[in-house]
Amino acid sequence: MFRRIRSRISTIGAPLSSLLLSDLLTVLADMIGFITLPWWIVHRGGAHDLAIYSASIAITTIFAMPLLSPLGDRYAKRPQIVWGICALTVVAFTFATLASLSDYRLTLIICIGVVTVVAKAFIDPASSTISAELVPANRLAEALRLRKSTQAAGRALGPALAGAALALGGIAATFWLNGILLGLAAYVTLQLPSELPHCEHPRGLAQWWEDLRAGLHAKWIVPLERGWTLVNFLVWIFQGPAVGMLIPLKVQSLGLSGLWLGGCEAALSIGLLLGSFRGSDALVRRFGRFNVRVGAAMCEGLALAASGWAHSPVMLVLALTCVGFANASMGLVGATHRSLAIPQNFRVRILAASMMTTQIAGILGPMIAGVALTHWAVGEVYTCFGLATCLLAFGFVLIPRSREFFALNHDQVKDWFRHEYPDAFKPAVPASKQIT
């Protein structure tokens, strides 16, 4: 497998190789932080502190993503990613120092977490859209598959690495490892081309505000983009808890150890790896893009329902592997076409708005799950969330022109939104120049 991945990378070029290595190191570090910080908070402050921290970070993310997104289209993406990773490195080393000193203060941890949110508000949209600037349009699908495979490998290895570090060195040592990996990721990202096309110079606060309004306006005007966002929002209300907070609760309800929790998280990532490496291609050739996009999303919901129904650890692991496979197949089909269809100078802004809606759903989902868990068992709630995910995913067939959109090839879909809805992407007239 790795020999094939290496040969495919070499055909695309060195910039993608650096990006993939940066992805691997960043995801490894993210998974370590994802496990270590909640572990520290739960052991020192309990579930109450963890709930306060999670809510604070989610609320901050809602505002950070749309407010900072215009800068993503205005500045070069490589410096954004590098400086963002450097900020995360400082955060990791700060947590490592606090843990080494046994200095646990929830307010300080939340403040540091806000820095993490701001850094990721620069990193995530820029990183998600930089592929289209590094490779030609006819190779973008392959580049996205390679990135998804690399990220899935990082998600599979990250929990094991975090568990080993916690067992051997404790919380502080794991935070130090997190910072070192992030520092390496920043260095590797510097190897990307220093100048990418279509980077503009900033033109002040007024232009920033116009950019923000233009991005939100474009997202609302394009019916397919608007419907896509709405369906994803509704789905994520139930899918988010099903792939997040409900997994450890399900493991606990079966009386299993933390080792099985790591196995479940790894199974999810292995499914993502298998789906992104070969699965999505085979499914698209057999059934077509639109059918794969809708069918895989619904199958993911059914697999989540099976995870809730499972009464043995082996069945739970197998079900979560299917969840990861379906998610990769669904995401890759949509990500390639959507990235190409959005005009390049609007990609970060529109993607950031999508992330904002996901974060809002990420607040509503755990709240609904928490209320449901006070009345029903974990398995029942998990199964219902999976079935709701499946049902809502079917709403994709109701999105205007979605079948037509996925029938296009990669050359035809490039800048499709601008060609079909030119009014959505016209530059706004600054308020200072409007006639009164």
XYZ file of C-alpha atoms in Angstrom:
436
model
C 0.000 0.000 0.000
C 2.675 2.492 1.029
C 4.708 1.712 -2.123
C 1.664 2.557 -4.245
C 1.054 5.758 -2.295
C 4.708 6.752 -2.757
C 4.559 6.157 -6.521
C 1.350 8.199 -6.812
C 2.908 11.065 -4.856
C 5.947 11.130 -7.134
C 3.741 11.607 -10.183
C 2.163 14.747 -8.696
C 5.278 16.482 -7.382
C 7.328 17.580 -4.394
C 4.901 20.259 -3.104
C 2.224 17.638 -2.512
C 4.768 15.392 -0.774
C 5.545 18.180 1.688
C 1.850 18.848 2.202
C 1.144 15.177 2.908
C 3.974 14.967 5.447
C 2.725 18.146 7.078
C -0.784 16.647 7.202
C 0.521 13.469 8.825
C 2.466 15.286 11.528
C -0.342 17.766 12.211
C -3.028 15.081 12.481
C -0.817 12.960 14.738
C -0.350 15.971 17.013
C -4.066 16.831 16.875
C -5.051 13.294 17.911
C -2.578 13.372 20.790
C -3.984 16.692 21.973
C -7.559 15.479 21.415
C -6.952 12.613 23.845
C -4.536 14.216 26.328
C -6.282 17.515 27.130
C -9.710 16.009 27.967
C -7.928 13.295 29.970
C -6.141 15.977 31.998
C -9.312 18.027 32.539
C -11.399 15.007 33.572
C -8.780 13.779 36.042
C -8.191 17.197 37.610
C -11.567 18.938 37.245
C -14.120 16.261 36.407
C -16.913 16.076 33.850
C -18.248 19.502 34.882
C -15.015 21.238 33.878
C -14.869 19.287 30.627
C -18.413 20.383 29.726
C -17.561 24.040 30.421
C -14.372 23.823 28.360
C -16.122 22.128 25.410
C -18.949 24.669 25.347
C -16.531 27.605 25.545
C -14.451 26.309 22.655
C -17.519 25.571 20.515
C -18.935 29.071 21.040
C -15.576 30.670 20.219
C -15.331 28.616 17.028
C -18.729 29.821 15.818
C -17.464 33.408 15.787
C -13.833 32.770 14.825
C -14.506 30.904 11.580
C -16.694 33.485 9.773
C -14.870 36.528 11.161
C -11.408 35.327 10.117
C -12.387 33.609 6.856
C -12.003 36.697 4.603
C -8.330 36.878 5.538
C -7.923 33.367 4.170
C -8.725 34.499 0.640
C -6.725 37.715 0.978
C -3.360 36.333 2.168
C -1.158 33.513 0.884
C -2.187 30.174 2.344
C 1.253 28.782 3.199
C 2.129 31.540 5.747
C -1.321 31.167 7.299
C -0.797 27.448 7.834
C 2.767 27.873 9.105
C 1.953 30.621 11.593
C -1.148 28.775 12.733
C 0.838 25.596 13.421
C 3.484 27.652 15.240
C 0.747 29.048 17.493
C -0.473 25.509 18.199
C 3.104 24.532 19.037
C 3.310 27.299 21.630
C -0.042 26.156 23.056
C 1.175 22.557 23.360
C 4.382 23.595 25.116
C 2.377 25.856 27.446
C 0.123 22.950 28.409
C 3.222 20.780 28.884
C 4.735 23.349 31.244
C 1.510 23.689 33.248
C 1.136 19.918 33.511
C 4.776 19.561 34.571
C 4.164 22.093 37.343
C 0.808 20.464 38.261
C -0.755 23.888 37.708
C -4.361 23.174 36.746
C -6.568 26.262 36.266
C -9.681 25.907 34.128
C -9.923 29.605 33.247
C -6.343 29.641 31.990
C -6.901 26.435 30.029
C -9.980 27.945 28.354
C -8.029 31.092 27.422
C -5.273 28.983 25.892
C -7.930 26.936 24.112
C -9.268 30.115 22.518
C -5.812 30.649 20.991
C -6.091 27.156 19.544
C -9.453 28.002 17.970
C -8.102 31.184 16.378
C -5.063 29.339 15.015
C -7.237 26.617 13.520
C -9.537 29.244 12.012
C -6.555 30.193 9.844
C -5.188 26.685 9.327
C -8.288 24.648 8.458
C -9.825 26.687 5.597
C -6.402 27.427 4.055
C -5.283 23.806 4.377
C -8.561 22.481 2.956
C -8.289 24.629 -0.170
C -4.547 24.750 -0.830
C -4.594 21.470 -2.799
C -6.341 23.179 -5.709
C -3.405 25.604 -5.955
C -0.672 22.956 -5.818
C -1.896 20.508 -8.447
C -3.704 20.850 -11.805
C -7.484 20.388 -11.858
C -7.287 16.972 -13.520
C -5.129 15.674 -10.626
C -7.057 17.286 -7.789
C -9.218 14.242 -7.057
C -6.113 12.075 -6.695
C -4.424 14.681 -4.488
C -7.484 14.864 -2.217
C -7.571 11.069 -1.945
C -3.903 10.992 -0.966
C -4.473 13.701 1.636
C -7.477 11.879 3.070
C -5.455 8.641 3.202
C -2.572 10.379 4.955
C -4.868 12.070 7.450
C -6.655 8.793 8.137
C -3.290 7.113 8.791
C -2.488 9.874 11.272
C -5.835 9.409 12.994
C -5.207 5.666 13.234
C -1.688 6.033 14.662
C -2.425 9.042 16.888
C -4.491 7.267 19.582
C -1.908 4.490 19.908
C 0.918 7.009 20.163
C -0.985 9.052 22.742
C -1.810 5.952 24.795
C 1.802 4.812 24.815
C 3.040 8.282 25.789
C 0.488 8.573 28.610
C 1.380 5.118 29.913
C 5.140 5.622 29.773
C 5.625 9.326 30.474
C 2.382 10.757 31.810
C 0.349 13.800 30.783
C 3.200 16.325 30.710
C 5.413 14.128 28.509
C 2.535 13.610 26.087
C 2.035 17.366 25.772
C 5.768 17.792 25.085
C 5.524 15.144 22.331
C 2.529 17.031 20.915
C 4.555 20.250 20.689
C 7.530 18.549 19.032
C 5.335 17.024 16.318
C 3.700 20.395 15.640
C 7.105 22.074 15.370
C 8.171 19.492 12.790
C 4.901 20.049 10.897
C 5.566 23.804 10.721
C 9.064 23.187 9.339
C 7.773 20.785 6.679
C 5.031 23.225 5.637
C 7.726 25.810 4.951
C 8.894 23.570 2.095
C 5.725 24.361 0.128
C 6.028 26.883 -2.727
C 6.544 30.349 -1.276
C 4.180 32.029 -3.725
C 0.904 30.548 -4.874
C -1.321 32.108 -7.537
C -4.111 34.585 -6.936
C -2.899 35.983 -3.651
C -3.961 39.569 -3.110
C -2.679 42.233 -0.792
C -4.840 43.293 2.146
C -6.764 46.519 1.677
C -7.851 47.392 5.177
C -10.775 46.774 7.503
C -13.406 48.060 5.059
C -12.282 45.555 2.422
C -12.238 42.796 5.048
C -15.889 43.533 5.869
C -16.823 43.552 2.187
C -15.069 40.200 1.743
C -17.003 38.710 4.642
C -20.347 39.916 3.278
C -19.448 38.727 -0.216
C -18.640 35.210 1.004
C -21.873 34.833 2.956
C -23.869 36.376 0.086
C -22.406 33.911 -2.429
C -23.170 30.954 -0.193
C -26.798 32.016 0.154
C -27.370 32.874 -3.531
C -26.170 29.534 -4.966
C -29.070 27.068 -4.380
C -26.901 23.962 -4.473
C -24.404 25.380 -1.976
C -27.198 26.616 0.287
C -28.975 23.246 0.242
C -25.724 21.344 0.709
C -24.950 23.375 3.820
C -28.442 22.884 5.253
C -28.370 19.100 4.803
C -24.860 18.855 6.288
C -25.994 20.968 9.242
C -28.972 18.732 10.011
C -26.972 15.540 9.533
C -24.129 16.680 11.781
C -26.494 17.335 14.704
C -26.818 13.546 14.990
C -23.664 12.338 13.252
C -21.328 14.468 15.399
C -22.222 12.865 18.759
C -22.374 9.421 17.102
C -18.724 9.637 16.049
C -17.697 11.592 19.149
C -19.086 11.529 22.675
C -21.259 8.421 22.238
C -18.316 6.150 21.353
C -16.628 6.212 24.811
C -20.049 5.977 26.471
C -20.879 2.913 24.367
C -17.541 1.308 25.250
C -18.184 2.008 28.923
C -21.729 0.587 28.726
C -20.288 -2.709 27.465
C -17.921 -2.840 30.439
C -14.828 -2.611 28.244
C -11.440 -1.120 29.061
C -9.789 1.952 27.598
C -7.880 -0.341 25.252
C -11.121 -1.047 23.394
C -11.814 2.683 23.161
C -8.492 3.091 21.357
C -9.437 0.174 19.122
C -12.753 1.805 18.230
C -11.105 5.114 17.347
C -8.478 3.269 15.306
C -11.182 1.263 13.503
C -12.915 4.485 12.491
C -9.649 5.800 11.054
C -8.782 2.541 9.313
C -12.163 2.644 7.592
C -11.396 6.198 6.464
C -8.035 5.030 5.142
C -9.512 2.132 3.176
C -12.294 4.274 1.733
C -10.011 7.102 0.685
C -7.319 4.860 -0.802
C -9.379 2.606 -3.057
C -13.008 2.399 -2.017
C -14.360 5.672 -3.357
C -12.876 5.128 -6.829
C -14.395 1.661 -7.177
C -17.800 2.826 -5.973
C -17.887 5.830 -8.317
C -16.999 3.661 -11.309
C -19.740 1.208 -10.401
C -22.578 3.488 -9.264
C -21.751 7.078 -10.285
C -20.878 10.128 -8.193
C -24.380 11.168 -7.152
C -25.452 7.692 -6.057
C -22.234 7.245 -4.082
C -22.651 10.634 -2.390
C -26.179 9.856 -1.225
C -25.810 6.099 -0.718
C -22.584 6.302 1.276
C -24.059 8.979 3.550
C -27.108 6.813 4.257
C -24.958 3.707 4.781
C -22.890 5.642 7.283
C -26.039 6.333 9.277
C -27.006 2.647 9.198
C -23.512 1.660 10.338
C -23.777 4.130 13.227
C -27.131 2.584 14.159
C -25.441 -0.823 14.123
C -22.742 0.554 16.435
C -25.412 1.475 18.947
C -27.101 -1.911 18.610
C -23.839 -3.930 18.908
C -23.568 -6.089 22.034
C -19.996 -7.292 21.521
C -16.735 -5.346 21.127
C -15.900 -7.097 17.862
C -19.211 -6.056 16.305
C -18.696 -2.499 17.529
C -15.238 -2.300 15.959
C -16.495 -3.730 12.653
C -19.428 -1.306 12.563
C -17.161 1.697 13.180
C -14.821 0.510 10.427
C -17.811 0.600 8.063
C -18.642 4.091 9.342
C -15.161 5.318 8.428
C -15.265 3.662 4.997
C -18.647 5.210 4.156
C -17.580 8.629 5.422
C -14.443 8.639 3.255
C -16.356 7.519 0.164
C -19.019 10.180 0.680
C -16.623 13.000 1.562
C -14.184 12.497 -1.293
C -16.896 12.505 -3.957
C -18.306 15.759 -2.647
C -15.049 17.483 -1.728
C -13.468 17.291 -5.174
C -16.439 18.661 -7.114
C -17.294 21.292 -4.540
C -13.721 22.598 -4.335
C -13.486 22.924 -8.115
C -16.926 24.488 -8.505
C -16.288 27.338 -6.054
C -14.267 30.218 -7.557
C -10.750 30.134 -6.156
C -10.917 33.537 -4.472
C -14.087 32.475 -2.596
C -13.086 28.975 -1.471
C -11.849 29.846 2.010
C -14.786 32.137 2.772
C -17.433 29.628 1.690
C -15.704 26.724 3.415
C -15.421 28.731 6.632
C -19.168 29.409 6.582
C -19.736 25.658 6.258
C -17.456 25.071 9.232
C -19.426 27.630 11.225
C -22.694 25.771 10.636
C -20.970 22.523 11.584
C -19.875 24.065 14.872
C -23.426 25.211 15.623
C -24.635 21.673 14.950
C -21.755 20.493 17.152
C -23.306 22.397 20.068
C -26.882 21.273 19.440
C -25.992 17.593 18.962
C -24.380 16.947 22.371
C -27.202 18.899 24.074
C -29.838 16.682 22.445
C -27.782 13.577 23.237
C -27.406 14.643 26.858
C -31.159 15.081 27.268
C -31.845 11.768 25.539
C -29.380 9.916 27.769
C -31.360 10.949 30.854
C -34.332 8.952 29.535
C -32.864 6.070 27.505
C -29.850 3.769 27.506
C -26.709 4.584 25.546
C -27.352 1.871 22.954
C -30.863 3.100 22.249
C -29.789 6.729 21.900
C -26.856 5.708 19.686
C -29.110 3.659 17.399
C -31.654 6.477 17.094
C -28.909 8.984 16.233
C -27.626 6.651 13.526
C -31.091 6.217 12.004
C -31.644 9.997 12.098
C -28.336 10.468 10.281
C -29.437 8.022 7.583
C -32.837 9.644 7.134
C -31.522 13.212 6.961
C -28.739 12.236 4.548
C -31.454 11.300 2.054
C -32.318 15.014 1.945
C -29.390 15.464 -0.421
C -31.575 14.229 -3.294
C -33.821 17.271 -2.766
C -31.003 19.795 -3.326
C -31.600 21.689 -6.600
C -29.456 20.551 -9.557
C -27.445 18.107 -7.444
C -27.769 15.252 -9.973
C -26.746 17.547 -12.815
C -23.806 18.825 -10.779
C -22.354 15.388 -10.043
C -22.800 14.261 -13.651
C -20.160 16.794 -14.728
C -16.530 15.815 -15.105
C -13.672 17.673 -13.386
C -13.053 19.997 -16.322
C -16.726 20.911 -16.675
C -17.256 21.545 -12.960
C -14.360 24.000 -12.595
C -15.791 27.416 -11.594
C -19.287 26.009 -12.226
C -20.839 28.157 -9.501
C -19.531 31.339 -11.130
C -20.676 30.296 -14.598
C -24.184 29.331 -13.460
C -24.683 32.063 -10.830
C -22.463 35.002 -11.839
C -24.420 37.479 -9.695
C -23.364 35.624 -6.546
C -19.698 36.413 -7.114
C -19.788 39.973 -8.363
C -17.613 42.321 -6.275
C -19.678 44.333 -3.831
C -19.690 48.104 -4.117
C -18.058 49.597 -1.006
C -20.434 51.584 1.130
C -18.277 54.684 0.739
C -18.869 54.623 -3.035
C -22.578 53.930 -3.022
C -24.852 56.752 -4.244
C -27.160 58.100 -1.574
